[in-house]
Amino acid sequence: ARAVKRQAAKASGASVYDGEEILLALIAGKKYNDNECKKELEKYCKTLTDAELKPEKVHKKLKEFCENKKADSKCKELKEKLTQKCTAIKGKLTEAIKKKNSDLTDEDCKENEQQCLFLEGACPAELKDDCNTLRNKCYQKKRDKVAEEALLRAVRGGLINETTCEGKLKEVCIELSQESDELTKLCLYQKMTCKTFVLEKQKKCNALKQDVNAALEKKDELRGKCLPLLERCYFYRGNCEDISKCNKSSEDCYEYLPVCDTLAVKCEENKIIYTHPGSDFNPTKSKPTVAEDIGLEELYKKAAEEGVHIGKPPVRDATALLALLIQNLDPKSQVGKECEKVLKDNCKELKSHEILGDFCNQNVAGQNEIEKCKELEKELANSTKILFEKIKNKHLSGSGEVIPWYKLTTFLSDNDCTRLESDCFYLKSQAPLDKECNNLKAACYKRGLEAQANEALQKKMYGLFYGSGKEWFKKLLEKIMEECSELKTTSDELFLLCIDPLKAVRILAADIQARAVFLRKQLDQKRDFPTDKDCKELGRKCEALGKDSNQIKWPCHTLKQQCDRLGTTEILKQVLLDEHKDTLRTHENCTKYLKRKCHKWSRRGDDRFSFVCVYQNATCKLIVDDVKDRCEVFEKNMQASDINNSLKNKQIKTESAANICPSWHPYCDRFLPNCPDLKKGKTFCQNLKKYCEPFYKRKVLEDALKVELQGNLSNRNKCESALERYCTILKNVSDSSINSLCKDNTESKTKKTDNEVRKKLCLKLVEEVEQQCKMLPAELEHEEKDLKDDFETFEKLKKQAEKTMNKSNLVLSFVKKDENNTSKNSSKDKDKNTVSNGLQDTTEHMKILRRGVKDVSVTESEAKAFDLVAEVFGRYLDLKERCNKLESDCRVKEDCKDLEGVCGKIQGVCSKLKPLKVKPHETVTESTTTTTTTTTTVTDPKATECKSLQTTDTWITQTSTHTSTSTITSTITSKITLTSTRRCKPTKCTTGDDAEDVKPSEGLKMSG
């Protein structure tokens, strides 16, 4: 919320807040004119001093008020000035309240409301009644202005004359008449409404033209004025066109406001583009309502910034509408007679009214209607009595008197104000409700103005209001003083708060608790089954107030859970639709698919859809029902579309494909498999697919060409030169598809030259790049921030995964793929329990395998490590995919200077993205060969005789294979030979050779 800015304050500078008589009025109130004045000033100054606040910090003029023995002199000095000021404002008010609401100028309201706010407390007897009347008039003027603005937007282009206006008004009033009481009244008096609109048309057009020209002249200030002026151009320039005399090509066509086109160009150069309400195309959604089409909600938000809350009132019956019709008639006349008269005079116009139309038969009131009028007085008396009691219960009856502004209670909810103000709108003319209803409206107005001021301070202090004690109070007081130093002159209500900071602490703290009470009531009604709108509005309030109130903690928690579920369900729906499968065709398909997916997500540690996975049946019911509804809307929109028959008859021009195909074709792909009852829609999509096929083929080629020409697409001249060179090269390439873009391949008689084709192609490519240059910077800034955050999360998880893998000795590997993209094992070993430890495969299609060894138990630490690794790789693939997309978007950076910075950041993040390195499963083969040689020598006493030498050689060869886990990255085969020789006495050989010494063992030999 923003503080309500007052132009009156700006016009007179800061002096409006510097008047000493204003300060005296706010401090002493109605006691300024008697002996109590001095006491009030001294009391105020003492309060500031006790709170250790310097008066000059609150307001620079207060130092003189609070100096020793100055209070009495200040009272005497300012008393006469203040009395004169009250007298002067009394005269201005008397003149202002004589005017009709519609004749009051902005200055009448702003200046007089400001003076009433500052002086009414000092001079209540003189100002109370007139200030109340003025505020109610200005408040009603603001409400009327919003209603008129809404209807003017709704009938845009229909103000050629009163007849065309009435025709258009009849259409839009069917929807809009229930949006506010003021709209109900304007739609009830359609002839009068249209007469006013047509008479005011030219004045509004001239004002718009003048404002646009003024904005174009001041280029330095244009940026801040673009959006409001472009909005006015969109809604009102259509009413400025004289169709019989004007066309867009005419230089003398001033009424059509061509300056709006100039404004749009200049604003676009400043990177500001206006998007009108209801501009999003989605054939699976119902047509925007009139309220959505005119941006009614935004109009109401702007009104709220000025203290005017406008809510949708309860539906009214015939009694209330008849009471409204007789409001402006002679109050001395009998209700029954006035009712008969108004029906008689207006039956011709009212016969088409959805409620009052039943009272008119062939343009005249019938007997039953006359009877209804006779009963009206009794019904109104009863309704008036009920309303009086309701206002009394809100402490706003005032015993039949006007309640001063500073005594009005504001403990009212939005719903209280909407319902009670609506009742007063229809019944206010009925005695004794006039003053009671004025008190009510003034209280709702005060509530709205103070809410803006309170929130302007509170939004910078959330979290500080929950506490107690001196230290808490002191801290809060210091913060209020800090904020008031900047904000106190931005609105009159903020000035009032900041002049008495101690009171402001109590007001703001109490306001927080009051808002929490009303929020709790809203949450009790909506938290379990919120809508998207509830999630945004109530979620925002919970975030703000939750830091300072315990009573909404759990209701807000419940709301957040339900809103998270809604948001996640919507994301899941889009994910499933993007798969172009029939997953959402039936509830059974959905639950079966979701069960499988949820299991997979759970194993991977992907918790994006954990909430919907807990409630799979409820989630599927919600999604399937929503898709079913969208299918029905899709079917209707296809049948209603003007391209339906054209597709059948092949009457659509090829040039139209750029508008039709991207708009309709994606919805066919997403919804056709999931819409079992589509009949005509199926044919429509089939025809559309055939029609769009050439467009998409050419689009692929154009996108490829944009890559080839990057750096040359900033203007047409560079593009044409580069394209000429590129096409010359392509002439020598026989199988180049892109070459088809360089010439006219049609067989028409009016075949274009190659130069014409290339110029047209360059114009298209340059325009596309220009559009990308406008849209991409903001999009990529957001994407870059998300990418950076997710990358940091990924890095933390990756380090955690590495640590967990090492600790658990987890063995993992990637599945290698051959040239046919099929899994293979690089080992020659055919054993299915072995896994290759070859090079890491970093392709997109990663698949992590657990070890395949049989009869090996998996520990808990290994299981946790595996799940963590799976999550890390899942995040890696997601980030890699996003990097590929973002880097693709950044290809145009050479033609868009604004993209260099953000694309550099994206490239910096993506260049650091590395997959997790896993520890492979290895096979180590050890071959051990042991050779044992035993030599036994038998010695005979007869040394000279040749004896038989008995030698026993025993060879023992043992080969064992042992598989173990190791961090070694190669296969090791070892051959170990151990030779042992027994020493014995040499003998003479039978061969005749000389005996030799037996050599000792040479020890362990290893080869491998």
CSV table of N, CA and C in Angstrom, one decimal, residues 362-494:
chain,number,residue,atom,x,y,z
A,362,GLN,N,-45.9,-4.5,-22.1
A,362,GLN,CA,-46.1,-3.7,-23.3
A,362,GLN,C,-46.0,-2.2,-23.0
A,363,ASN,N,-44.9,-1.9,-22.4
A,363,ASN,CA,-44.4,-0.5,-22.1
A,363,ASN,C,-45.3,0.2,-21.0
A,364,VAL,N,-46.2,-0.5,-20.4
A,364,VAL,CA,-47.0,0.2,-19.3
A,364,VAL,C,-47.0,-0.7,-18.1
A,365,ALA,N,-47.2,-0.1,-16.9
A,365,ALA,CA,-47.2,-0.9,-15.7
A,365,ALA,C,-48.6,-1.6,-15.5
A,366,GLY,N,-48.6,-2.8,-15.1
A,366,GLY,CA,-49.8,-3.6,-15.0
A,366,GLY,C,-50.3,-3.5,-13.6
A,367,GLN,N,-51.5,-4.2,-13.4
A,367,GLN,CA,-52.2,-4.1,-12.1
A,367,GLN,C,-51.3,-4.7,-10.9
A,368,ASN,N,-50.6,-5.8,-11.2
A,368,ASN,CA,-49.8,-6.5,-10.2
A,368,ASN,C,-48.6,-5.5,-9.8
A,369,GLU,N,-48.1,-4.7,-10.7
A,369,GLU,CA,-47.1,-3.8,-10.4
A,369,GLU,C,-47.6,-2.7,-9.5
A,370,ILE,N,-48.8,-2.3,-9.8
A,370,ILE,CA,-49.3,-1.2,-8.9
A,370,ILE,C,-49.5,-1.7,-7.5
A,371,GLU,N,-49.9,-3.0,-7.4
A,371,GLU,CA,-50.0,-3.6,-6.1
A,371,GLU,C,-48.6,-3.6,-5.4
A,372,LYS,N,-47.6,-3.9,-6.2
A,372,LYS,CA,-46.3,-3.9,-5.6
A,372,LYS,C,-45.9,-2.6,-5.1
A,373,CYS,N,-46.2,-1.5,-5.8
A,373,CYS,CA,-45.9,-0.2,-5.3
A,373,CYS,C,-46.6,0.2,-4.0
A,374,LYS,N,-47.8,-0.4,-3.8
A,374,LYS,CA,-48.6,-0.1,-2.6
A,374,LYS,C,-47.9,-0.8,-1.4
A,375,GLU,N,-47.3,-1.9,-1.7
A,375,GLU,CA,-46.6,-2.6,-0.6
A,375,GLU,C,-45.2,-2.1,-0.3
A,376,LEU,N,-44.7,-1.3,-1.3
A,376,LEU,CA,-43.3,-0.8,-1.2
A,376,LEU,C,-43.0,0.0,0.1
A,377,GLU,N,-43.9,0.9,0.4
A,377,GLU,CA,-43.7,1.7,1.6
A,377,GLU,C,-43.5,0.9,2.9
A,378,LYS,N,-44.3,-0.1,3.0
A,378,LYS,CA,-44.2,-1.0,4.2
A,378,LYS,C,-42.9,-1.7,4.2
A,379,GLU,N,-42.5,-2.2,3.0
A,379,GLU,CA,-41.2,-3.0,2.9
A,379,GLU,C,-40.0,-2.1,3.1
A,380,LEU,N,-40.1,-0.9,2.7
A,380,LEU,CA,-39.0,0.1,2.9
A,380,LEU,C,-38.9,0.5,4.3
A,381,ALA,N,-40.0,0.6,5.0
A,381,ALA,CA,-40.0,1.0,6.4
A,381,ALA,C,-39.3,-0.1,7.2
A,382,ASN,N,-39.6,-1.4,6.9
A,382,ASN,CA,-39.0,-2.5,7.6
A,382,ASN,C,-37.5,-2.6,7.3
A,383,SER,N,-37.1,-2.4,6.0
A,383,SER,CA,-35.7,-2.4,5.7
A,383,SER,C,-34.9,-1.3,6.3
A,384,THR,N,-35.5,-0.1,6.4
A,384,THR,CA,-34.9,1.0,7.1
A,384,THR,C,-34.6,0.7,8.5
A,385,LYS,N,-35.6,0.1,9.2
A,385,LYS,CA,-35.4,-0.2,10.6
A,385,LYS,C,-34.3,-1.2,10.9
A,386,ILE,N,-34.2,-2.2,10.0
A,386,ILE,CA,-33.1,-3.2,10.1
A,386,ILE,C,-31.7,-2.5,9.9
A,387,LEU,N,-31.7,-1.6,8.9
A,387,LEU,CA,-30.4,-1.0,8.6
A,387,LEU,C,-30.0,0.0,9.8
A,388,PHE,N,-31.0,0.7,10.3
A,388,PHE,CA,-30.7,1.6,11.4
A,388,PHE,C,-30.0,0.8,12.6
A,389,GLU,N,-30.5,-0.4,12.9
A,389,GLU,CA,-30.0,-1.2,14.0
A,389,GLU,C,-28.6,-1.7,13.7
A,390,LYS,N,-28.3,-2.0,12.4
A,390,LYS,CA,-27.0,-2.5,12.0
A,390,LYS,C,-26.0,-1.3,12.2
A,391,ILE,N,-26.3,-0.1,11.8
A,391,ILE,CA,-25.4,1.0,11.9
A,391,ILE,C,-25.2,1.3,13.4
A,392,LYS,N,-26.3,1.2,14.2
A,392,LYS,CA,-26.2,1.5,15.6
A,392,LYS,C,-25.2,0.5,16.3
A,393,ASN,N,-25.3,-0.7,15.9
A,393,ASN,CA,-24.4,-1.7,16.4
A,393,ASN,C,-22.9,-1.5,16.1
A,394,LYS,N,-22.7,-0.7,15.1
A,394,LYS,CA,-21.3,-0.3,14.7
A,394,LYS,C,-20.9,1.0,15.4
A,395,HIS,N,-21.8,1.5,16.3
A,395,HIS,CA,-21.5,2.8,17.1
A,395,HIS,C,-21.4,4.0,16.1
A,396,LEU,N,-22.2,4.0,15.1
A,396,LEU,CA,-22.2,5.1,14.2
A,396,LEU,C,-23.5,5.8,14.0
A,397,SER,N,-24.4,5.5,14.9
A,397,SER,CA,-25.7,6.2,14.8
A,397,SER,C,-25.6,7.7,15.2
A,398,GLY,N,-24.8,7.9,16.2
A,398,GLY,CA,-24.6,9.3,16.7
A,398,GLY,C,-25.8,9.9,17.3
A,399,SER,N,-26.8,9.1,17.7
A,399,SER,CA,-28.1,9.6,18.3
A,399,SER,C,-28.7,10.7,17.3
A,400,GLY,N,-28.6,10.4,16.1
A,400,GLY,CA,-29.2,11.3,15.1
A,400,GLY,C,-28.4,12.5,14.8
A,401,GLU,N,-27.1,12.6,15.3
A,401,GLU,CA,-26.2,13.7,15.0
A,401,GLU,C,-25.0,13.2,14.2
A,402,VAL,N,-24.4,14.2,13.6
A,402,VAL,CA,-23.1,13.9,12.8
A,402,VAL,C,-22.0,13.7,13.8
A,403,ILE,N,-21.2,12.6,13.6
A,403,ILE,CA,-20.1,12.3,14.5
A,403,ILE,C,-18.9,13.0,13.9
A,404,PRO,N,-18.1,13.8,14.8
A,404,PRO,CA,-16.9,14.4,14.3
A,404,PRO,C,-15.9,13.4,13.7
A,405,TRP,N,-15.1,13.8,12.8
A,405,TRP,CA,-14.1,12.9,12.1
A,405,TRP,C,-13.2,12.2,13.1
A,406,TYR,N,-12.7,12.9,14.1
A,406,TYR,CA,-11.7,12.4,15.0
A,406,TYR,C,-12.4,11.4,16.0
A,407,LYS,N,-13.7,11.3,16.1
A,407,LYS,CA,-14.4,10.4,17.0
A,407,LYS,C,-15.0,9.2,16.2
A,408,LEU,N,-14.9,9.2,14.9
A,408,LEU,CA,-15.5,8.1,14.1
A,408,LEU,C,-14.7,6.8,14.4
A,409,THR,N,-15.4,5.7,14.7
A,409,THR,CA,-14.8,4.4,14.8
A,409,THR,C,-14.5,3.9,13.4
A,410,THR,N,-13.4,3.2,13.4
A,410,THR,CA,-13.0,2.6,12.1
A,410,THR,C,-12.8,1.1,12.2
A,411,PHE,N,-13.4,0.5,13.3
A,411,PHE,CA,-13.3,-0.9,13.5
A,411,PHE,C,-14.4,-1.6,12.6
A,412,LEU,N,-14.1,-1.6,11.3
A,412,LEU,CA,-15.1,-2.1,10.3
A,412,LEU,C,-14.2,-3.0,9.4
A,413,SER,N,-14.9,-4.0,8.9
A,413,SER,CA,-14.2,-4.8,7.8
A,413,SER,C,-14.6,-4.3,6.5
A,414,ASP,N,-13.9,-4.8,5.4
A,414,ASP,CA,-14.3,-4.5,4.1
A,414,ASP,C,-15.7,-4.9,3.8
A,415,ASN,N,-16.0,-6.1,4.3
A,415,ASN,CA,-17.4,-6.6,4.0
A,415,ASN,C,-18.5,-5.7,4.7
A,416,ASP,N,-18.1,-5.3,6.0
A,416,ASP,CA,-19.1,-4.4,6.7
A,416,ASP,C,-19.4,-3.1,5.8
A,417,CYS,N,-18.3,-2.5,5.4
A,417,CYS,CA,-18.5,-1.3,4.6
A,417,CYS,C,-19.3,-1.6,3.3
A,418,THR,N,-18.9,-2.6,2.6
A,418,THR,CA,-19.6,-2.9,1.3
A,418,THR,C,-21.1,-3.2,1.5
A,419,ARG,N,-21.4,-4.0,2.5
A,419,ARG,CA,-22.9,-4.3,2.7
A,419,ARG,C,-23.7,-3.1,3.2
A,420,LEU,N,-23.1,-2.4,4.2
A,420,LEU,CA,-23.9,-1.4,4.8
A,420,LEU,C,-23.9,-0.1,3.9
A,421,GLU,N,-22.9,0.2,3.2
A,421,GLU,CA,-22.9,1.3,2.3
A,421,GLU,C,-23.9,1.0,1.1
A,422,SER,N,-23.9,-0.3,0.7
A,422,SER,CA,-24.9,-0.7,-0.3
A,422,SER,C,-26.3,-0.5,0.2
A,423,ASP,N,-26.6,-0.9,1.4
A,423,ASP,CA,-27.9,-0.7,1.9
A,423,ASP,C,-28.3,0.8,2.0
A,424,CYS,N,-27.3,1.6,2.4
A,424,CYS,CA,-27.5,3.1,2.5
A,424,CYS,C,-27.8,3.7,1.1
A,425,PHE,N,-27.1,3.1,0.1
A,425,PHE,CA,-27.2,3.6,-1.3
A,425,PHE,C,-28.6,3.6,-1.8
A,426,TYR,N,-29.3,2.5,-1.4
A,426,TYR,CA,-30.7,2.4,-1.8
A,426,TYR,C,-31.7,3.0,-0.8
A,427,LEU,N,-31.4,3.0,0.4
A,427,LEU,CA,-32.4,3.4,1.4
A,427,LEU,C,-32.1,4.8,2.1
A,428,LYS,N,-31.0,5.4,1.8
A,428,LYS,CA,-30.6,6.6,2.5
A,428,LYS,C,-31.6,7.7,2.6
A,429,SER,N,-32.4,7.8,1.5
A,429,SER,CA,-33.4,8.9,1.5
A,429,SER,C,-34.6,8.7,2.4
A,430,GLN,N,-34.6,7.5,3.0
A,430,GLN,CA,-35.7,7.1,3.9
A,430,GLN,C,-35.3,7.6,5.3
A,431,ALA,N,-36.2,8.5,5.9
A,431,ALA,CA,-35.9,8.9,7.3
A,431,ALA,C,-36.0,7.7,8.2
A,432,PRO,N,-35.2,7.6,9.2
A,432,PRO,CA,-34.3,8.6,9.7
A,432,PRO,C,-32.8,8.3,9.4
A,433,LEU,N,-32.5,7.8,8.2
A,433,LEU,CA,-31.2,7.3,7.9
A,433,LEU,C,-30.2,8.2,7.3
A,434,ASP,N,-30.6,9.5,7.1
A,434,ASP,CA,-29.7,10.4,6.3
A,434,ASP,C,-28.3,10.6,7.1
A,435,LYS,N,-28.4,11.0,8.3
A,435,LYS,CA,-27.2,11.3,9.1
A,435,LYS,C,-26.4,10.0,9.5
A,436,GLU,N,-27.2,8.9,9.8
A,436,GLU,CA,-26.6,7.7,10.1
A,436,GLU,C,-25.7,7.1,8.9
A,437,CYS,N,-26.3,7.2,7.7
A,437,CYS,CA,-25.6,6.8,6.6
A,437,CYS,C,-24.4,7.7,6.2
A,438,ASN,N,-24.5,9.0,6.5
A,438,ASN,CA,-23.4,9.9,6.3
A,438,ASN,C,-22.3,9.5,7.3
A,439,ASN,N,-22.6,9.2,8.5
A,439,ASN,CA,-21.6,8.8,9.5
A,439,ASN,C,-20.9,7.5,9.0
A,440,LEU,N,-21.7,6.6,8.5
A,440,LEU,CA,-21.2,5.3,8.0
A,440,LEU,C,-20.2,5.5,6.9
A,441,LYS,N,-20.6,6.3,5.9
A,441,LYS,CA,-19.8,6.5,4.7
A,441,LYS,C,-18.5,7.2,5.1
A,442,ALA,N,-18.6,8.2,6.0
A,442,ALA,CA,-17.4,8.9,6.5
A,442,ALA,C,-16.5,8.0,7.2
A,443,ALA,N,-17.0,7.1,8.0
A,443,ALA,CA,-16.2,6.1,8.8
A,443,ALA,C,-15.4,5.2,7.8
A,444,CYS,N,-16.1,4.7,6.7
A,444,CYS,CA,-15.5,3.9,5.8
A,444,CYS,C,-14.4,4.6,5.0
A,445,TYR,N,-14.7,5.9,4.7
A,445,TYR,CA,-13.7,6.7,4.0
A,445,TYR,C,-12.5,6.9,4.9
A,446,LYS,N,-12.7,7.3,6.2
A,446,LYS,CA,-11.6,7.5,7.1
A,446,LYS,C,-10.8,6.2,7.2
A,447,ARG,N,-11.5,5.1,7.3
A,447,ARG,CA,-10.8,3.8,7.4
A,447,ARG,C,-9.9,3.5,6.3
A,448,GLY,N,-10.4,3.9,5.0
A,448,GLY,CA,-9.6,3.7,3.9
A,448,GLY,C,-8.4,4.6,3.8
A,449,LEU,N,-8.5,5.8,4.2
A,449,LEU,CA,-7.4,6.8,4.2
A,449,LEU,C,-6.4,6.4,5.2
A,450,GLU,N,-6.9,6.1,6.4
A,450,GLU,CA,-5.9,5.8,7.5
A,450,GLU,C,-5.2,4.4,7.2
A,451,ALA,N,-5.9,3.5,6.6
A,451,ALA,CA,-5.3,2.3,6.2
A,451,ALA,C,-4.0,2.5,5.3
A,452,GLN,N,-4.2,3.4,4.4
A,452,GLN,CA,-3.0,3.7,3.5
A,452,GLN,C,-1.9,4.3,4.3
A,453,ALA,N,-2.2,5.2,5.2
A,453,ALA,CA,-1.1,5.9,6.0
A,453,ALA,C,-0.5,4.8,7.0
A,454,ASN,N,-1.3,4.1,7.6
A,454,ASN,CA,-0.8,3.1,8.6
A,454,ASN,C,0.1,2.1,7.9
A,455,GLU,N,-0.3,1.6,6.7
A,455,GLU,CA,0.5,0.6,6.1
A,455,GLU,C,1.8,1.2,5.5
A,456,ALA,N,1.8,2.4,5.2
A,456,ALA,CA,3.0,3.1,4.7
A,456,ALA,C,4.1,3.0,5.7
A,457,LEU,N,3.7,3.1,7.0
A,457,LEU,CA,4.7,3.0,8.1
A,457,LEU,C,4.9,1.6,8.5
A,458,GLN,N,3.8,0.8,8.5
A,458,GLN,CA,3.9,-0.6,9.0
A,458,GLN,C,4.8,-1.5,8.1
A,459,LYS,N,4.7,-1.2,6.8
A,459,LYS,CA,5.4,-2.1,5.9
A,459,LYS,C,6.9,-2.1,6.1
A,460,LYS,N,7.5,-1.1,6.7
A,460,LYS,CA,8.9,-1.0,7.0
A,460,LYS,C,9.2,-1.5,8.4
A,461,MET,N,8.1,-1.9,9.1
A,461,MET,CA,8.3,-2.2,10.6
A,461,MET,C,7.7,-3.6,11.0
A,462,TYR,N,7.3,-4.4,10.0
A,462,TYR,CA,6.7,-5.7,10.3
A,462,TYR,C,7.7,-6.5,11.1
A,463,GLY,N,7.2,-7.1,12.1
A,463,GLY,CA,8.1,-7.9,13.0
A,463,GLY,C,8.4,-7.2,14.3
A,464,LEU,N,8.2,-5.9,14.3
A,464,LEU,CA,8.5,-5.1,15.5
A,464,LEU,C,7.3,-4.9,16.5
A,465,PHE,N,6.1,-5.2,16.0
A,465,PHE,CA,4.9,-4.9,16.8
A,465,PHE,C,4.6,-5.9,17.8
A,466,TYR,N,5.3,-7.1,17.7
A,466,TYR,CA,5.0,-8.2,18.7
A,466,TYR,C,6.0,-8.1,19.8
A,467,GLY,N,5.4,-7.6,21.0
A,467,GLY,CA,6.3,-7.5,22.1
A,467,GLY,C,5.6,-6.6,23.2
A,468,SER,N,6.3,-6.3,24.3
A,468,SER,CA,5.8,-5.5,25.4
A,468,SER,C,7.0,-5.0,26.2
A,469,GLY,N,6.7,-4.1,27.1
A,469,GLY,CA,7.7,-3.6,27.9
A,469,GLY,C,8.3,-2.3,27.4
A,470,LYS,N,9.1,-1.6,28.2
A,470,LYS,CA,9.7,-0.3,27.9
A,470,LYS,C,10.7,-0.4,26.7
A,471,GLU,N,11.5,-1.4,26.8
A,471,GLU,CA,12.5,-1.5,25.7
A,471,GLU,C,11.9,-1.7,24.3
A,472,TRP,N,10.8,-2.6,24.3
A,472,TRP,CA,10.1,-2.8,23.1
A,472,TRP,C,9.5,-1.5,22.6
A,473,PHE,N,8.8,-0.8,23.5
A,473,PHE,CA,8.1,0.5,23.1
A,473,PHE,C,9.2,1.5,22.6
A,474,LYS,N,10.3,1.6,23.3
A,474,LYS,CA,11.3,2.5,22.9
A,474,LYS,C,11.9,2.2,21.5
A,475,LYS,N,12.1,1.0,21.2
A,475,LYS,CA,12.6,0.6,19.9
A,475,LYS,C,11.6,0.9,18.8
A,476,LEU,N,10.3,0.6,19.1
A,476,LEU,CA,9.3,0.9,18.1
A,476,LEU,C,9.2,2.4,17.9
A,477,LEU,N,9.3,3.2,18.9
A,477,LEU,CA,9.2,4.6,18.9
A,477,LEU,C,10.4,5.2,18.0
A,478,GLU,N,11.5,4.7,18.2
A,478,GLU,CA,12.7,5.1,17.4
A,478,GLU,C,12.5,4.8,15.9
A,479,LYS,N,12.0,3.7,15.6
A,479,LYS,CA,11.7,3.3,14.2
A,479,LYS,C,10.7,4.2,13.6
A,480,ILE,N,9.6,4.5,14.4
A,480,ILE,CA,8.6,5.4,13.8
A,480,ILE,C,9.2,6.8,13.5
A,481,MET,N,10.0,7.3,14.4
A,481,MET,CA,10.6,8.6,14.2
A,481,MET,C,11.5,8.5,13.0
A,482,GLU,N,12.2,7.5,12.8
A,482,GLU,CA,13.1,7.3,11.6
A,482,GLU,C,12.3,7.3,10.3
A,483,GLU,N,11.2,6.6,10.3
A,483,GLU,CA,10.3,6.5,9.1
A,483,GLU,C,9.6,7.9,8.8
A,484,CYS,N,9.1,8.5,9.9
A,484,CYS,CA,8.4,9.7,9.8
A,484,CYS,C,9.2,10.9,9.2
A,485,SER,N,10.5,10.8,9.4
A,485,SER,CA,11.4,11.8,8.9
A,485,SER,C,11.3,11.9,7.4
A,486,GLU,N,11.0,10.8,6.8
A,486,GLU,CA,10.9,10.8,5.3
A,486,GLU,C,9.5,10.8,4.8
A,487,LEU,N,8.5,10.3,5.6
A,487,LEU,CA,7.2,10.1,5.1
A,487,LEU,C,6.1,11.1,5.5
A,488,LYS,N,6.4,11.9,6.6
A,488,LYS,CA,5.3,12.6,7.2
A,488,LYS,C,4.7,13.7,6.3
A,489,THR,N,5.4,14.1,5.2
A,489,THR,CA,4.7,15.1,4.4
A,489,THR,C,4.2,14.5,3.1
A,490,THR,N,4.1,13.2,3.0
A,490,THR,CA,3.6,12.6,1.8
A,490,THR,C,2.1,12.4,1.8
A,491,SER,N,1.5,12.5,3.0
A,491,SER,CA,0.0,12.5,3.0
A,491,SER,C,-0.4,13.2,4.3
A,492,ASP,N,-1.6,13.7,4.3
A,492,ASP,CA,-2.2,14.4,5.5
A,492,ASP,C,-2.3,13.5,6.7
A,493,GLU,N,-2.8,12.2,6.4
A,493,GLU,CA,-3.0,11.3,7.4
A,493,GLU,C,-1.6,10.8,8.1
A,494,LEU,N,-0.6,10.7,7.3
A,494,LEU,CA,0.7,10.4,7.8
A,494,LEU,C,1.3,11.6,8.7
